[in-house]
Coordinates of C-alpha atoms in Angstrom, one line a residue:
M252 CA 0.7 53.4 -25.0
T253 CA -0.9 55.0 -28.3
L254 CA 1.0 54.7 -31.4
I255 CA 0.2 55.1 -35.1
R256 CA 0.8 53.0 -38.2
R257 CA 1.8 54.1 -41.7
G258 CA -1.5 53.1 -43.7
P259 CA -4.9 51.4 -43.4
M260 CA -5.4 47.8 -42.8
T261 CA -8.2 46.1 -45.1
A262 CA -11.2 44.5 -43.5
A263 CA -10.2 41.3 -45.1
A264 CA -6.8 41.4 -43.2
M265 CA -8.7 42.2 -39.8
A266 CA -11.1 39.2 -40.2
L267 CA -10.4 35.9 -38.9
G268 CA -10.1 34.8 -42.3
L269 CA -6.5 36.3 -42.0
T270 CA -5.2 32.8 -40.5
I271 CA -4.5 29.9 -42.9
T272 CA -6.9 27.4 -43.2
A273 CA -6.3 23.5 -43.6
C274 CA -5.6 22.2 -46.9
G275 CA -3.2 19.7 -48.7
G276 CA -1.2 17.0 -47.8
N277 CA 0.8 15.7 -44.7
F278 CA 4.6 16.3 -44.0
A279 CA 7.5 15.7 -41.6
Q280 CA 11.1 17.0 -41.1
D281 CA 12.7 13.8 -39.8
G282 CA 16.0 13.7 -41.8
S283 CA 14.5 11.4 -44.2
G284 CA 14.1 14.0 -46.9
D285 CA 10.3 14.0 -46.0
D286 CA 9.3 17.5 -44.9
S287 CA 5.7 17.2 -45.4
S288 CA 4.3 15.9 -42.1
G289 CA 4.5 16.5 -38.4
T290 CA 4.4 19.9 -36.6
V291 CA 5.7 23.0 -38.3
K292 CA 8.2 24.3 -36.0
L293 CA 8.8 28.0 -35.4
G294 CA 11.4 29.6 -33.4
M295 CA 11.7 33.1 -31.9
L296 CA 14.6 35.1 -30.6
T297 CA 13.4 38.3 -28.6
P298 CA 14.5 40.1 -25.5
L299 CA 13.3 38.4 -22.5
T300 CA 16.2 39.8 -20.3
G301 CA 18.2 42.9 -20.5
S302 CA 17.3 46.7 -20.9
S303 CA 14.9 45.9 -23.9
A304 CA 13.1 43.0 -22.0
A305 CA 9.8 45.0 -22.3
I306 CA 9.4 44.1 -25.8
G307 CA 9.9 40.4 -25.6
P308 CA 6.4 39.6 -24.2
Y309 CA 4.8 41.6 -26.9
M310 CA 6.4 39.9 -29.5
K311 CA 6.0 36.3 -28.1
D312 CA 2.2 36.9 -27.3
G313 CA 1.9 38.4 -30.6
A314 CA 3.5 35.3 -32.4
Q315 CA 1.5 32.8 -30.1
L316 CA -2.0 34.6 -30.9
A317 CA -1.2 33.8 -34.5
V318 CA 0.0 30.2 -34.1
D319 CA -3.4 29.5 -32.0
E320 CA -5.8 31.2 -34.4
I321 CA -4.0 29.0 -37.3
N322 CA -4.1 25.9 -35.2
A323 CA -7.7 26.6 -34.2
K324 CA -8.6 26.7 -38.2
G325 CA -6.6 23.3 -38.7
G326 CA -3.2 24.3 -39.2
V327 CA -1.6 24.6 -42.4
N328 CA -1.8 21.9 -44.9
G329 CA -3.2 19.7 -42.0
R330 CA 0.0 20.4 -40.0
K331 CA -0.4 22.4 -36.6
L332 CA 2.2 25.0 -35.5
S333 CA 4.3 25.3 -32.5
L334 CA 6.3 28.1 -31.2
T335 CA 9.7 27.8 -29.2
V336 CA 11.1 31.2 -27.8
E337 CA 14.6 31.9 -26.7
D338 CA 16.2 34.9 -25.0
E339 CA 18.2 37.2 -27.3
A340 CA 18.6 40.0 -24.4
C341 CA 19.9 42.3 -27.2
D342 CA 23.1 40.9 -26.9
P343 CA 25.0 39.2 -29.8
K344 CA 26.4 36.2 -27.6
T345 CA 23.0 35.6 -25.9
A346 CA 21.2 35.4 -29.4
A347 CA 23.8 33.4 -30.8
A348 CA 23.4 30.8 -28.1
G349 CA 19.6 31.1 -28.4
A350 CA 19.9 30.5 -32.1
A351 CA 22.0 27.4 -31.5
K352 CA 19.4 26.1 -29.1
L353 CA 16.6 26.6 -31.6
V354 CA 18.3 24.9 -34.4
S355 CA 19.1 22.0 -32.0
A356 CA 15.3 22.0 -31.2
G357 CA 14.7 21.5 -34.9
I358 CA 12.9 24.5 -36.0
D359 CA 11.6 24.9 -39.3
I360 CA 11.6 28.8 -39.8
S361 CA 12.7 31.6 -37.4
V362 CA 10.2 34.5 -36.8
G363 CA 12.2 36.5 -34.4
G364 CA 14.8 39.2 -33.9
Y365 CA 14.5 42.5 -32.2
C366 CA 18.1 44.1 -31.9
S367 CA 19.9 44.4 -35.1
S368 CA 23.2 43.9 -33.4
A369 CA 22.0 40.6 -31.9
T370 CA 20.3 39.3 -34.9
L371 CA 23.2 39.7 -37.1
P372 CA 25.3 36.7 -35.7
T373 CA 22.3 34.5 -36.0
L374 CA 22.1 34.7 -39.8
S375 CA 25.2 32.6 -40.3
I376 CA 23.7 30.0 -37.7
F377 CA 20.3 29.7 -39.4
G378 CA 21.7 30.1 -42.7
K379 CA 23.9 27.2 -42.3
A380 CA 20.9 25.1 -41.0
H381 CA 19.0 26.2 -44.2
I382 CA 16.2 27.9 -42.0
P383 CA 14.2 30.7 -43.5
M384 CA 14.3 33.7 -41.2
L385 CA 11.3 36.1 -41.2
I386 CA 12.6 39.1 -39.0
P387 CA 9.7 41.1 -37.4
A388 CA 11.5 43.9 -35.8
A389 CA 15.2 44.4 -36.4
N390 CA 15.9 46.4 -39.4
S391 CA 19.4 47.6 -40.1
A392 CA 20.5 47.6 -43.5
D393 CA 23.5 45.3 -42.4
L394 CA 21.0 42.4 -42.3
V395 CA 20.3 42.5 -46.0
A396 CA 23.8 43.6 -47.1
Q397 CA 25.0 39.9 -46.7
K398 CA 22.4 39.1 -49.4
R399 CA 21.5 35.8 -47.9
R400 CA 18.6 34.3 -49.6
N401 CA 16.8 32.9 -46.6
V402 CA 16.5 36.3 -44.8
F403 CA 13.5 38.6 -45.0
L404 CA 12.5 41.7 -43.2
L405 CA 9.0 42.4 -41.9
N406 CA 9.7 46.0 -40.6
G407 CA 10.6 49.1 -42.4
T408 CA 14.6 49.4 -43.0
G409 CA 16.9 52.1 -41.6
I410 CA 16.9 53.6 -44.8
Q411 CA 13.2 54.3 -44.7
Q412 CA 13.6 55.6 -41.1
A413 CA 16.6 57.9 -41.9
E414 CA 14.6 59.3 -45.0
A415 CA 11.5 60.2 -42.5
A416 CA 13.7 61.5 -40.0
S417 CA 15.7 63.8 -42.4
K418 CA 12.5 65.2 -44.1
F419 CA 11.1 66.0 -40.6
I420 CA 14.0 67.7 -39.2
K421 CA 14.4 69.8 -42.4
A422 CA 10.8 70.8 -42.1
T423 CA 11.2 72.2 -38.5
G424 CA 13.8 74.7 -39.7
S425 CA 16.6 73.4 -37.5
K426 CA 19.8 75.3 -37.9
G427 CA 22.0 72.5 -36.5
V428 CA 21.6 68.9 -35.6
A429 CA 23.3 66.6 -33.3
L430 CA 23.2 62.8 -33.9
M431 CA 23.4 60.6 -31.0
D432 CA 23.8 57.0 -31.2
D433 CA 24.9 53.7 -28.9
N434 CA 27.4 52.3 -31.5
T435 CA 25.3 49.4 -32.4
S436 CA 24.4 48.1 -36.0
Y437 CA 20.9 49.3 -35.7
S438 CA 21.7 52.8 -34.2
T439 CA 24.7 53.8 -36.3
D440 CA 23.1 52.7 -39.5
I441 CA 20.1 55.0 -38.9
T442 CA 22.7 57.9 -37.7
K443 CA 24.9 57.5 -40.9
R444 CA 22.0 57.6 -43.2
T445 CA 20.2 60.5 -41.5
E446 CA 23.4 62.3 -41.8
D447 CA 23.6 61.8 -45.5
G448 CA 20.0 62.7 -45.8
L449 CA 20.5 66.0 -44.0
K450 CA 23.3 67.0 -46.0
Q451 CA 21.2 66.5 -49.2
F452 CA 18.7 68.9 -47.5
D453 CA 21.6 71.3 -46.6
V454 CA 20.9 70.9 -43.0
E455 CA 24.0 71.0 -41.0
V456 CA 24.9 68.3 -38.5
V457 CA 27.1 70.1 -35.8
N458 CA 27.7 67.3 -33.5
H459 CA 27.8 63.2 -33.4
Q460 CA 28.1 61.3 -30.3
S461 CA 28.5 57.6 -29.8
V462 CA 27.5 56.5 -26.2
T463 CA 27.9 53.2 -24.4
A464 CA 24.9 51.5 -23.6
G465 CA 24.2 50.5 -20.1
E466 CA 26.0 53.5 -18.6
S467 CA 24.2 55.9 -16.1
D468 CA 26.0 59.0 -16.8
Y469 CA 26.2 60.6 -20.2
S470 CA 27.5 64.3 -19.1
G471 CA 30.4 64.0 -21.6
A472 CA 28.4 63.6 -24.3
I473 CA 25.6 65.9 -23.3
N474 CA 28.2 68.8 -22.7
A475 CA 29.7 68.2 -26.2
V476 CA 26.1 68.6 -27.7
L477 CA 25.6 71.7 -25.7
D478 CA 28.7 73.2 -26.8
S479 CA 27.8 72.5 -30.5
K480 CA 24.8 74.8 -29.9
A481 CA 22.6 72.1 -31.5
D482 CA 18.8 73.0 -31.7
F483 CA 17.5 69.3 -32.8
I484 CA 18.9 66.1 -31.4
Y485 CA 18.1 62.9 -32.9
W486 CA 18.8 59.7 -30.8
T487 CA 18.9 56.4 -32.7
G488 CA 19.5 54.0 -29.8
Y489 CA 17.0 52.2 -27.2
Y490 CA 14.7 53.6 -24.6
Q491 CA 16.8 52.8 -21.4
E492 CA 19.7 55.1 -22.6
G493 CA 17.3 57.3 -24.4
G494 CA 15.3 58.1 -21.1
L495 CA 18.4 58.9 -19.4
L496 CA 19.7 61.3 -22.1
I497 CA 16.5 63.1 -22.2
K498 CA 16.4 63.5 -18.6
Q499 CA 20.0 64.6 -18.3
L500 CA 19.8 66.8 -21.3
K501 CA 16.8 68.8 -19.7
A502 CA 18.6 68.9 -16.2
A503 CA 21.6 70.5 -18.1
G504 CA 19.4 73.2 -19.6
Y505 CA 18.9 72.0 -23.2
K506 CA 16.0 73.9 -24.8
G507 CA 15.9 72.5 -28.2
E508 CA 14.0 69.7 -29.9
I509 CA 14.6 65.9 -29.3
M510 CA 13.4 63.0 -31.5
V511 CA 14.0 59.3 -31.0
A512 CA 14.1 56.2 -33.4
D513 CA 11.8 53.2 -33.0
G514 CA 13.9 51.4 -30.6
S515 CA 13.0 54.0 -28.0
V516 CA 9.2 54.2 -28.6
D517 CA 7.9 52.7 -25.3
A518 CA 6.1 54.1 -22.4
K519 CA 9.0 53.2 -20.3
L520 CA 11.2 56.1 -22.0
V521 CA 8.7 58.5 -20.7
K522 CA 8.8 57.0 -17.2
I523 CA 12.7 56.9 -17.2
A524 CA 12.9 60.4 -18.5
G525 CA 10.1 61.9 -16.4
Q526 CA 6.7 62.8 -17.9
K527 CA 7.5 66.5 -17.8
N528 CA 11.0 66.0 -19.5
A529 CA 9.4 63.7 -22.2
Q530 CA 6.7 66.1 -23.2
G531 CA 7.0 67.0 -26.9
V532 CA 9.7 64.4 -27.9
F533 CA 9.3 63.5 -31.3
A534 CA 9.8 59.9 -32.6
T535 CA 10.3 58.0 -35.9
M536 CA 8.0 54.9 -35.8
T537 CA 6.4 52.0 -37.9
Q538 CA 3.1 50.7 -37.2
T539 CA 1.9 49.5 -33.6
P540 CA -1.6 48.1 -32.7
Q541 CA -3.5 50.7 -30.9
T542 CA -4.1 53.3 -33.8
I543 CA -4.5 50.9 -36.9
P544 CA -7.7 51.8 -38.2
G545 CA -10.2 49.0 -37.7
G546 CA -7.7 47.3 -35.3
E547 CA -9.8 47.4 -32.5
A548 CA -10.9 43.8 -32.8
W549 CA -7.3 42.5 -32.9
V550 CA -6.3 44.5 -29.8
A551 CA -9.4 43.2 -27.9
K552 CA -8.6 39.5 -28.9
Y553 CA -5.0 40.3 -27.7
K554 CA -6.1 41.6 -24.3
E555 CA -8.6 39.0 -24.0
K556 CA -6.0 36.1 -24.5
F557 CA -3.1 37.8 -22.5
G558 CA -4.8 40.3 -20.2
S559 CA -2.6 43.2 -21.1
E560 CA -2.4 45.9 -23.9
P561 CA -0.3 44.7 -27.0
G562 CA 3.0 46.8 -27.5
P563 CA 5.3 47.5 -30.2
Y564 CA 6.4 44.8 -32.7
S565 CA 3.3 42.6 -31.3
T566 CA 1.6 42.8 -34.8
Q567 CA 4.9 42.3 -36.8
A568 CA 5.5 39.0 -34.7
Y569 CA 1.8 38.0 -35.4
D570 CA 2.4 38.7 -39.2
A571 CA 5.6 36.8 -39.1
V572 CA 3.9 33.6 -37.9
R573 CA 1.3 34.1 -40.8
V574 CA 3.7 34.8 -43.6
A575 CA 5.5 31.7 -42.5
A576 CA 2.5 29.6 -42.6
E577 CA 1.4 30.8 -45.9
A578 CA 5.1 30.0 -47.4
V579 CA 4.6 26.7 -46.0
R580 CA 1.1 26.5 -47.5
K581 CA 2.5 27.3 -50.9
A582 CA 5.7 25.2 -50.6
G583 CA 3.7 22.0 -49.7
S584 CA 6.7 21.3 -47.1
T585 CA 9.0 22.8 -44.6
D586 CA 12.1 22.2 -46.7
G587 CA 14.1 25.6 -46.2
Q588 CA 14.7 26.0 -50.1
A589 CA 11.1 25.5 -51.1
V590 CA 9.9 27.9 -48.2
T591 CA 12.2 30.7 -49.3
S592 CA 11.3 30.2 -52.7
A593 CA 7.6 30.6 -51.7
L594 CA 8.3 33.7 -49.5
E595 CA 10.0 35.2 -52.4
Q596 CA 6.9 34.6 -54.7
I597 CA 4.3 36.0 -52.2
D598 CA 2.4 38.8 -53.7
G599 CA -0.5 40.6 -52.0
L600 CA -1.0 38.7 -48.8
E601 CA -2.7 41.1 -46.6
I602 CA -0.6 41.8 -43.3
F603 CA -1.0 45.0 -41.0
S604 CA 1.4 47.0 -43.2
G605 CA -0.7 46.3 -46.4
P606 CA -0.3 43.6 -49.2
L607 CA 2.8 42.1 -48.8
K608 CA 5.6 41.7 -51.6
F609 CA 9.2 41.5 -50.9
T610 CA 11.6 43.5 -52.8
A611 CA 14.8 41.9 -54.5
Q612 CA 16.5 42.5 -51.2
H613 CA 13.9 40.9 -49.3
T614 CA 12.6 44.1 -47.5
L615 CA 9.1 45.4 -47.5
S616 CA 8.2 46.9 -50.9
A617 CA 5.8 49.5 -49.6
G618 CA 5.4 51.1 -46.3
G619 CA 7.5 53.7 -44.2
F620 CA 7.6 55.7 -40.9
D621 CA 5.5 58.1 -39.2
I622 CA 6.3 60.9 -36.9
L623 CA 5.0 60.6 -33.5
V624 CA 5.3 62.9 -30.1
V625 CA 5.1 62.4 -26.5
R626 CA 1.7 63.9 -25.0
D627 CA 1.3 62.9 -21.5
D628 CA 2.4 59.4 -21.1
N629 CA 1.9 58.4 -24.7
F630 CA 3.3 58.5 -28.0
V631 CA 0.6 59.7 -30.4
L632 CA 0.8 60.8 -34.2
N633 CA 2.2 64.3 -34.6
K634 CA -0.2 66.5 -36.2

């Protein structure tokens, strides 16, 4: 799959010098108040089962690559890193159970979270355990609305995605837009914000449909969209349902434009929809590995280690580990409060999206979304 990021990555960030080198003293988290020796335990929740299971290995392997690189350089403050992965399945109950397992395993920092609806219930679980969260993929505004000091987002937010979508739809000259979501936190957040953005641009939203994930027949919603005479459809859910909707829309005779949000940007969407049906489908998407300027060396390292191409959110997961290590280095321990303070103070650490500095809401201070389009089997930059 070919995708595009939102800005160049510096040569320094691409070098092996990205990794955190050993320095400082030794620390351990053993309940005695000494959090400055022993292994730094990272935990990740990612979908390993369910309709978004294709994303899980990308995130897990991206994170493991960073762990291995940092450990090869001596770790952080003389401490090695470890990674424990649990399934979130894009399901709130499964994610909550996984988070509880990670807390029981004694993790110091969480570096996971793909589906926003599944990540939301884990906030209180990790929060009660005073575990900092670096969320590499999930990006609903609901994640920061609770104003939890231990929560940080490493992906562009739904606010940024909706802004990009609204501007692009306006530029197409659409006369009527249909918004479609899957009734999850992530999806409805983007839909609502896009509707607000379109109103500001005087673009009419002629229909809004919420469907149930996991179903196979969306004819009711599709007929409603067709009856509305919409000439542009924006789907904000995930690729499994997105592929089916595209296939069924085309079969029903829809001739207008279709765009999907980042949760649907995967080669499997093309396969489910059918290559012919998917041609010309647009997408709002943050960075992915293959088209990052100068990113070929990182892609090659990933392929050499895992024997496959990196996919969506592998770079964000990689960076989540690197940012966690940097915070531990600055804090001098894995104490949750100290690590959180260190994360708030990071200013200029080079990651794939550019120099890192968190906003007061603990979201990225810079970065946004690009518009992609399906050509053959791939998503490429829309030019």
